[in-house]
XYZ file of C-alpha atoms in Angstrom:
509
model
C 0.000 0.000 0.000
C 2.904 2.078 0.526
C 3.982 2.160 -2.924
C 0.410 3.521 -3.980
C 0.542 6.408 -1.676
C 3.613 7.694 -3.246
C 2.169 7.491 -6.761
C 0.298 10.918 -7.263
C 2.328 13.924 -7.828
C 1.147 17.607 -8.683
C 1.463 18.814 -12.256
C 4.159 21.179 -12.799
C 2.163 23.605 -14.229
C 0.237 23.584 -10.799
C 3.079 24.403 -8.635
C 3.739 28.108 -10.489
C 0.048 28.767 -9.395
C -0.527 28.182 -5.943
C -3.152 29.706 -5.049
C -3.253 32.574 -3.222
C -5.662 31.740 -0.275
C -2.935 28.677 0.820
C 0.336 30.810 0.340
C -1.776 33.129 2.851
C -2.915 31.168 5.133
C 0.780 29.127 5.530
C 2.346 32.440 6.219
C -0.372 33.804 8.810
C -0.374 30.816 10.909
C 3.388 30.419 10.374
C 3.427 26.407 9.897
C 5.507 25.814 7.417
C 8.795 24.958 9.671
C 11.127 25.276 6.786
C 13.967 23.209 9.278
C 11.566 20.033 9.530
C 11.329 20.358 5.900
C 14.685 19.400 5.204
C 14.669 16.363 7.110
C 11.618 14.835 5.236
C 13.345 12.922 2.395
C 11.439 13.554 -0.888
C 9.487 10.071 -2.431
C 10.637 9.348 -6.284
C 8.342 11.870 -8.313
C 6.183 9.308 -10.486
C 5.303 9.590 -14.077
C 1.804 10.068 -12.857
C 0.314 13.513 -13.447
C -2.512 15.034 -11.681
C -4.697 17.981 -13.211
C -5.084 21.044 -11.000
C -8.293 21.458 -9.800
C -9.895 24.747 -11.278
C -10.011 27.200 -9.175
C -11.946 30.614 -8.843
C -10.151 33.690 -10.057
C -8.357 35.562 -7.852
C -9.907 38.424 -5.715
C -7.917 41.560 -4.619
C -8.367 42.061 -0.408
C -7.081 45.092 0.921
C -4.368 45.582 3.578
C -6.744 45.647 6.230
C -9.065 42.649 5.064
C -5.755 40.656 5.039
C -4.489 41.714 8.533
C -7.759 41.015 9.878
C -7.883 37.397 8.454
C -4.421 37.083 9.677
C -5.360 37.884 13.452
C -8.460 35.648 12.424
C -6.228 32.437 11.446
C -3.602 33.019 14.400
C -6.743 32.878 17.037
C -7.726 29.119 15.327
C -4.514 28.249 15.275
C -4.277 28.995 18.909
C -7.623 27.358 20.058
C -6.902 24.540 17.901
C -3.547 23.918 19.560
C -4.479 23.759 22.832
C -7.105 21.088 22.257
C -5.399 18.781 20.162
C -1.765 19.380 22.126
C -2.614 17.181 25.867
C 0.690 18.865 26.955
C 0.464 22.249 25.467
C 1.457 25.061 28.182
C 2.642 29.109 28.147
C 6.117 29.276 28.903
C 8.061 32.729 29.997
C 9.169 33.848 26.855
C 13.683 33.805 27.174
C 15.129 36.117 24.839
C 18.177 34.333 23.203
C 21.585 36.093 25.073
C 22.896 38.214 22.335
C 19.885 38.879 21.057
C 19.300 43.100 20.443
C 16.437 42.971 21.769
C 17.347 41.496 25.628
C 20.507 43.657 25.533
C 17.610 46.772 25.285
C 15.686 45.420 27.311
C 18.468 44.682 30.130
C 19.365 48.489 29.532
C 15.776 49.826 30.344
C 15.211 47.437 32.887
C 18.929 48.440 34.937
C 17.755 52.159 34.049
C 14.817 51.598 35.634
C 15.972 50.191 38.691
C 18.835 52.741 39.198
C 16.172 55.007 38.875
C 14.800 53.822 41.853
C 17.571 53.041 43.835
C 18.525 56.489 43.902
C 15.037 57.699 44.571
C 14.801 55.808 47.323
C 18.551 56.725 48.391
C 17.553 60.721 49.057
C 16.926 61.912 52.101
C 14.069 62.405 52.357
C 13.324 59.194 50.313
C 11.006 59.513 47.199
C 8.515 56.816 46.965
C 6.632 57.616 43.524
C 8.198 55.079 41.611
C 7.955 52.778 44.559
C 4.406 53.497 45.394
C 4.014 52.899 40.939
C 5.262 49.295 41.606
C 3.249 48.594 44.666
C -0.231 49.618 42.339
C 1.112 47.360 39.603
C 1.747 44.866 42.218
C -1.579 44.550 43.454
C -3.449 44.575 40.396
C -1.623 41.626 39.291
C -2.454 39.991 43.171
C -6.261 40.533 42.782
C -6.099 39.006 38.876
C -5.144 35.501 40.755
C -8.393 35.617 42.916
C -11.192 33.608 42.204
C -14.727 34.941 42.955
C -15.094 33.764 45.453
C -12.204 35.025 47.506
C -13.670 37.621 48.913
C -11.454 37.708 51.876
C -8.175 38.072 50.167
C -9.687 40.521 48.173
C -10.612 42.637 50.821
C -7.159 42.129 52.418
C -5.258 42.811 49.264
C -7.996 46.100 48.595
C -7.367 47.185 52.211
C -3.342 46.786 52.929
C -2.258 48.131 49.539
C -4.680 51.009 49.160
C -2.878 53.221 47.233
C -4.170 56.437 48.753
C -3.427 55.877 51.899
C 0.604 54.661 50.884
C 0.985 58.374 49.333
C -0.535 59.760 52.356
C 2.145 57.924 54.616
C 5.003 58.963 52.252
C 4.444 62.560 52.543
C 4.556 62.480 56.282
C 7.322 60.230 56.372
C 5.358 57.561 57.979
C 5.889 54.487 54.945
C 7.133 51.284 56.110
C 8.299 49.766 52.683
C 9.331 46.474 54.179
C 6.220 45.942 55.931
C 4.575 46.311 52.922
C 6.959 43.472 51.292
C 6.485 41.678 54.056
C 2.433 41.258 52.974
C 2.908 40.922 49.477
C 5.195 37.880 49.875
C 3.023 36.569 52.492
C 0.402 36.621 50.155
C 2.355 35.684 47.309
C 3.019 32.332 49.155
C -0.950 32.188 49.436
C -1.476 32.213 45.843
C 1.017 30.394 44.096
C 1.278 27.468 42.803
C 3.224 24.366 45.261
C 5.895 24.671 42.424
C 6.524 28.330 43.375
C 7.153 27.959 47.047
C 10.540 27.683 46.643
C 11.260 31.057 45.181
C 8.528 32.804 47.206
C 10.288 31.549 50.334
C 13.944 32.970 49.102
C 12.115 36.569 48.791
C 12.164 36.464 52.309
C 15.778 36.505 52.993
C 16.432 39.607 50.302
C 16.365 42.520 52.397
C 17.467 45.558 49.580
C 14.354 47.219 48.738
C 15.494 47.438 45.129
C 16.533 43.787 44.362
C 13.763 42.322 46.612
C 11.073 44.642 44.571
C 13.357 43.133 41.119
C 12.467 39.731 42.353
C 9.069 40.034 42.902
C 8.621 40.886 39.831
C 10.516 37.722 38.306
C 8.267 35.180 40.680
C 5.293 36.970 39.945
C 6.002 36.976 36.515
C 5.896 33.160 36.230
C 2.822 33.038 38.727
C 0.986 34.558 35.845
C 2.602 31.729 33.633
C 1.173 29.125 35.987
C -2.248 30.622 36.564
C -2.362 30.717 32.340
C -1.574 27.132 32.140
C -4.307 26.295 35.094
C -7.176 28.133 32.845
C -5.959 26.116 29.918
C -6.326 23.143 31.396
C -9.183 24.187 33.404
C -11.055 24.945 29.999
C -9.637 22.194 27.832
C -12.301 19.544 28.556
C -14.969 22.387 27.455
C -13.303 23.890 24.478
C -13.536 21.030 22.229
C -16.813 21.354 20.351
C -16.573 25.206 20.978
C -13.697 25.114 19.056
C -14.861 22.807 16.372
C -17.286 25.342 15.658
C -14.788 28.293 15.960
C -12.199 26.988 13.454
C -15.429 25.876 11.026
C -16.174 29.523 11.560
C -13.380 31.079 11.030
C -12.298 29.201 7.825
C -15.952 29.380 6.354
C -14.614 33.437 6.489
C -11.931 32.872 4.821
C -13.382 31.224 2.449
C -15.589 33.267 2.028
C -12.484 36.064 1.148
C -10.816 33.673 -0.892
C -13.133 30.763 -2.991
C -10.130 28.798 -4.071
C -9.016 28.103 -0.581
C -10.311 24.737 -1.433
C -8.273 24.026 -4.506
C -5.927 21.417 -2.671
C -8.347 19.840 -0.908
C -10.342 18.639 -3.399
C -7.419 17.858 -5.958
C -6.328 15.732 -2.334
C -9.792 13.556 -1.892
C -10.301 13.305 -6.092
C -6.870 11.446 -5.886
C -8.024 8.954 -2.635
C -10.665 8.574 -4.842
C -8.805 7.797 -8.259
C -6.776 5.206 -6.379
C -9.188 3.553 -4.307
C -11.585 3.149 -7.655
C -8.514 0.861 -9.535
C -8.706 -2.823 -8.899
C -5.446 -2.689 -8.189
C -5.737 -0.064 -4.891
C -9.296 -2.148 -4.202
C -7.682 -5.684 -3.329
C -4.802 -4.317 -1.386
C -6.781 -2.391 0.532
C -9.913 -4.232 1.586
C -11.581 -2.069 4.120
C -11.391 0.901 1.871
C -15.277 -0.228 0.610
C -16.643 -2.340 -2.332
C -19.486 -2.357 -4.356
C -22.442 -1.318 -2.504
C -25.052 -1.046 -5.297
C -26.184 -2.683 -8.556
C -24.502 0.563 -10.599
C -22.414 0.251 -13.407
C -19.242 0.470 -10.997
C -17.800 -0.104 -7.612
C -19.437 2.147 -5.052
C -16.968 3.820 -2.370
C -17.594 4.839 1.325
C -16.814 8.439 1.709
C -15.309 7.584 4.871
C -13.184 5.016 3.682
C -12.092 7.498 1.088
C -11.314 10.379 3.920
C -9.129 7.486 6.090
C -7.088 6.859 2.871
C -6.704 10.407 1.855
C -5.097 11.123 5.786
C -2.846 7.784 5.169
C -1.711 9.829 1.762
C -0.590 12.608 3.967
C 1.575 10.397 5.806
C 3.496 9.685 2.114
C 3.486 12.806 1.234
C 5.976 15.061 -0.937
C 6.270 18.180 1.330
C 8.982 19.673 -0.257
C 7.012 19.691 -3.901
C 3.652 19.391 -3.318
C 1.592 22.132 -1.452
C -0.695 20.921 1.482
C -4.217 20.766 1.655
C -5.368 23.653 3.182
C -7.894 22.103 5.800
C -4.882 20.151 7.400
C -2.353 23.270 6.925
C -2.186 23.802 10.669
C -1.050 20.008 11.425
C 1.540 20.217 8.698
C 4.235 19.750 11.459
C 2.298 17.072 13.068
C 2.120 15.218 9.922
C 5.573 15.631 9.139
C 6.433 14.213 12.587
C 3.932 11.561 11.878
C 5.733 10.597 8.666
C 9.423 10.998 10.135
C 8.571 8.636 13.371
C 6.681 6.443 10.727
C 10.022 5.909 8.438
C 12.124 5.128 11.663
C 9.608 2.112 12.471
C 9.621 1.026 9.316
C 13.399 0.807 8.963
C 13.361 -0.834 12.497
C 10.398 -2.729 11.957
C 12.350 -4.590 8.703
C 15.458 -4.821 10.634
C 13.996 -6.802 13.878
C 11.912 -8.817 11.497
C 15.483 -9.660 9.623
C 16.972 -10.632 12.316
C 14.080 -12.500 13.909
C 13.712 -14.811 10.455
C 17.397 -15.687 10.361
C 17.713 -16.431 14.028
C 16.848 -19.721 16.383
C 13.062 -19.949 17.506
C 14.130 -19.747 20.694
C 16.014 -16.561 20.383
C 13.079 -15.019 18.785
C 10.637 -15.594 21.610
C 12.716 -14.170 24.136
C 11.031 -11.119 24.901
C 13.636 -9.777 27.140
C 15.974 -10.066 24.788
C 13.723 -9.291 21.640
C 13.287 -5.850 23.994
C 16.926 -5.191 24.256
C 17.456 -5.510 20.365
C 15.065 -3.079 19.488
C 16.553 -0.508 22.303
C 19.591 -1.105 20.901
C 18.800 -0.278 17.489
C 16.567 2.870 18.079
C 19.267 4.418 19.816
C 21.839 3.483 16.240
C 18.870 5.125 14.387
C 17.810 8.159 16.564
C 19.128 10.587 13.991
C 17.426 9.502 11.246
C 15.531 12.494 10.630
C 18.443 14.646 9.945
C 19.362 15.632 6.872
C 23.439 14.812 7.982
C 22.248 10.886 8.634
C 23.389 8.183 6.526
C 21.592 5.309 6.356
C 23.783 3.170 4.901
C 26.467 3.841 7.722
C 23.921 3.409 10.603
C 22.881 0.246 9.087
C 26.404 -0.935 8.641
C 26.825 -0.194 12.419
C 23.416 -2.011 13.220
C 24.396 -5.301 11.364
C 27.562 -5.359 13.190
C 25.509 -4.892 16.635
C 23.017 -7.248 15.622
C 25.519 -10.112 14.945
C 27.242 -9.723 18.097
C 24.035 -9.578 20.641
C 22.743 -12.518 18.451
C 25.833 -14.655 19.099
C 25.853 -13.718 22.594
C 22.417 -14.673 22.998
C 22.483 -17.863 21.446
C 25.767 -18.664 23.570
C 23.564 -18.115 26.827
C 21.339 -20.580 25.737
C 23.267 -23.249 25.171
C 23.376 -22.741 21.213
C 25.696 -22.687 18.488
C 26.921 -18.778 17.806
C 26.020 -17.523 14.258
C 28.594 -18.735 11.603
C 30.841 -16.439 9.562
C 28.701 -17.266 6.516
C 25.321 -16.780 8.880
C 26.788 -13.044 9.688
C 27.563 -12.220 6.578
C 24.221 -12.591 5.304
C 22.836 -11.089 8.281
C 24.540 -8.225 7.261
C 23.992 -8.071 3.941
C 20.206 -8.700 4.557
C 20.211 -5.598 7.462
C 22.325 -3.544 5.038
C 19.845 -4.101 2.147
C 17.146 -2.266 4.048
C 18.543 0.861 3.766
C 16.752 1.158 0.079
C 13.136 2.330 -0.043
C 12.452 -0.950 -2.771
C 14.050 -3.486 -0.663
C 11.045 -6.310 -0.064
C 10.935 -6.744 3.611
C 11.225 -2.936 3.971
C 7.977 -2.419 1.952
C 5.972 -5.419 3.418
C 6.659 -3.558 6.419
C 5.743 -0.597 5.233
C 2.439 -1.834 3.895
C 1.378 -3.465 6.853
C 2.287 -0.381 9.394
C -0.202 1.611 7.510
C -2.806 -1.249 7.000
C -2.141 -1.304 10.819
C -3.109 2.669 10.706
C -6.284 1.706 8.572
C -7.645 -0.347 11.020
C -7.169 1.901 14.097
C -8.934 4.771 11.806
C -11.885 2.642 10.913
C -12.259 1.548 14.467
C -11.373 4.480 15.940
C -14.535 4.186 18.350
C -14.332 0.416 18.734
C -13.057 -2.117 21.673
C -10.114 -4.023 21.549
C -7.889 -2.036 19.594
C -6.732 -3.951 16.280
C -3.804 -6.327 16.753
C -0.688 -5.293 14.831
C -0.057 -7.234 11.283
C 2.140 -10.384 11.539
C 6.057 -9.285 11.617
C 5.320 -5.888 13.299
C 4.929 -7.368 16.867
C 8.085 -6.213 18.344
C 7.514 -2.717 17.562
C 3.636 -2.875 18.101
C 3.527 -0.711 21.162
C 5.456 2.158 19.378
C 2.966 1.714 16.527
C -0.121 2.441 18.845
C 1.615 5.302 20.533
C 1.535 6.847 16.721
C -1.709 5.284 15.791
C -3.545 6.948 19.189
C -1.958 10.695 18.542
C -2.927 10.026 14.648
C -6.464 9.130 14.901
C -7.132 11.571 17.421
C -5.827 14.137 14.973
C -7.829 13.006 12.114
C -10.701 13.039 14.030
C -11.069 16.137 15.228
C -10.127 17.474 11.411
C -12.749 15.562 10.359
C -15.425 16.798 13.238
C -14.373 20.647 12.087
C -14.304 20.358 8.411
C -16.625 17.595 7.668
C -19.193 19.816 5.892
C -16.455 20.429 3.239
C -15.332 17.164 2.671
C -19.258 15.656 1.981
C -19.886 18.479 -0.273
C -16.621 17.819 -2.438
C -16.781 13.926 -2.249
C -20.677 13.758 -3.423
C -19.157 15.616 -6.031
C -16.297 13.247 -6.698
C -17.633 10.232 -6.049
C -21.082 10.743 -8.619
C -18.514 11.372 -11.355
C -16.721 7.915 -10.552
């Protein structure tokens, strides 16, 4: 099945006329991570040519109708991030060192705080600055509270009343440290447990100026903390709320731009193309059969959507543009299709080794385990564009000989010959080519694996990994889970789109 996914390609003529609506949208939500890119190796353009779909003429938008789509797309992209990422948090943004814009802001901030110092320094001390700090200080104290804290609030309200602080510093009567004093205390009140270690080394600070620095710092990533609670806090609600958002928001776009569909469609018409051959048909026999009495074969639309996302996973990213529905998981698909290769090349290499080994050695899951660890780690790279293949394998075959031999030692067997080894070898060195057989069995059954788990997505017991890809079946499902989950949520948003252009698609079949 692999083979077939890498078949279509985009005519040439296509690629000097992407459309306008996908250039803008890959640039506004900023997806397109150029780096990743280059590690993704290219598949062997085929012969194969697809038409471009038609698409509507081009409309002129004004500056302001494309800033305002912009903002538009970065808010979906946002809400669509935090639902689909389990572990996506706000983290204090860290300027790189020798970056211009930390050396300014290290200037303003020391100016600042000199400022201060020296205010505070004259005798009699000035407090305006100070008494600035202590107001921005307290606003940020009453944004933790919750509604119903109604006794903090009135502590917070009451101790740091501003009025009453200016009052005391023009009659000489302000006790800055006390005031410290309840701001940490309260600090410790409302932060997170993770936070109680820096709240705690406030206390022993006793410089006005670098104790009011560092309250700034820990309160800084309070506000980090109580961000990431509210995310998480909200994530179980967001879901259809943001289904309907990013339908929303697209149908707007749209709306600007008609062709933002262009890519789409040419997408599904070429699931379609390849599920309708006999060929595509018997190797993949949960993509649907005949249905009806018609004239031909009559697809599920579903089973046509679950191929079209298994395309994805073979796709050309450095030549072909990406359907725009799916443009904001371009780097999760990538990922998908990087981890994907790695299993595949381990998958073929285990199963190897397995087939040319003793039964016994084979069903030795201990030592099956410490094979495949051992491998991973030779093939961790394998997304970079400096990784050779060829060499890593070499260095696999050589590992893979000697754990073998030791193995079969411990149990009493007869270590692989020299003739044995050298086959091993050859056989582990030969899967470094995309064509090699056991490399594209593989390869075909890790995505027939990933066509099961979409089609019974919603179903109990998962499906059992093809023959050959046991060893590496709980990787697999790791994939398979974050994969479905991704396709079905595209599919809950964008649904409506897909069942208007595959009626089309599939009443012309």
């Amino acid at each position: 099945m692999s083979e077939n996914l890498d078949k279509s390609n985009i005519n040439e003529a296509g690629k000097s006329k992407s459309s306008d609506s996908e250039q803008g949208l890959e640039d506004a939500v900023e997806v397109s991570d150029e780096a990743l890119q280059k590690k993704i190796k290219s598949g062997s353009p085929s012969t194969q040519r697809v038409q471009r779909p038609h698409s509507s003429p081009p409309r002129f938008v004004t500056v302001e109708e494309l800033l305002e789509t912009a903002k538009g797309v970065t808010n979906m992209a946002l809400a669509h991030e935090i639902v689909i990422n389990g572990d996506f948090q706000i983290k204090p943004v860290e300027l790189p060192e020798d970056s211009l814009e930390k050396r300014v802001k290290d200037i303003v901030h020391k100016a600042f705080w000199d400022c201060l110092s020296v205010q505070l320094s004259e005798v009699p001390p000035t407090y305006d600055r100070a008494i600035k700090l202590v107001g921005e200080i307290k606003e940020t104290l009453l944004s933790f509270l919750l509604p119903g804290h109604t006794r903090l609030r009135n502590q917070i309200t009451e101790v740091l009343d501003l009025d009453l602080i200016k009052q005391e510093a023009e009659n000489g009567a302000l006790d800055i440290s006390k005031l410290a004093e309840f701001i940490i205390g309260m600090m410790g009140t409302l932060c997170a447990p993770v936070r109680d270690e820096e709240v705690k080394k406030l206390k022993d600070i006793k410089e006005i100026v670098p104790l009011f620095r560092a309250i700034f710092s820990v309160l800084d990533l309070m506000k980090v903390d109580m961000a990431n609670f509210a995310v998480s806090s909200i994530r179980p609600h967001l879901m259809q709320q943001s289904i309907e958002y990013e339908r929303k928001q697209f149908q707007e776009f749209l709306e600007k731009q008609p062709n933002s569909l262009d890519f789409v469609t040419q997408w599904l018409q070429e699931a379609t193309d390849d599920l309708m051959s006999q060929k595509y048909k018997n190797a993949l026999p949960a993509a649907g059969g005949a249905t009806g009495s018609g004239d031909g074969p009559q697809l599920d639309p579903v089973a046509v959507q679950n191929y079209a996302y298994l395309k994805l996973l073979k796709w050309d990213h450095l030549h072909r543009p990406f359907p725009e529905t799916v443009l904001m998981d371009h780097s999760r698909f990538q990922e998908f299709q990087l981890q994907l290769e790695q299993l595949t090349v381990l998958g073929a290499v285990l199963l190897v080794t397995f087939s040319m080994a003793a039964p016994g050695i084979a069903s030795r899951a201990d030592f099956a385990e410490k094979l495949k660890m051992i491998v991973k780690i030779l093939l961790t790279d394998m997304h970079l564009p400096s990784f050779h293949l060829e060499d890593a394998l070499t260095a696999v075959g050589e590992k893979v000989c000697l754990e073998v031999s030791s193995c079969l030692s411990l149990c009493g067997l007869s270590p692989l010959t020299t003739d044995k080894e050298a086959v091993l070898k050859g056989q582990i060195q030969a899967v470094a080519s995309p064509d090699n057989p056991i490399r594209r069995i593989v390869d075909s059954r890790i995505l027939t694996f990933l066509d099961a788990y979409l089609a019974s997505s919603h179903q109990k017991p998962s499906p059992i990994a093809p023959g050959g890809l046991g060893p590496i079946q709980k990787e697999l499902e790791e994939v398979a889970v974050k994969f479905v989950r991704l396709v079905n949520y595209n599919k809950m948003v964008f649904s409506p789109y897909y069942d208007a252009i595959l009626s089309k698609t599939l009443a012309r079949s």
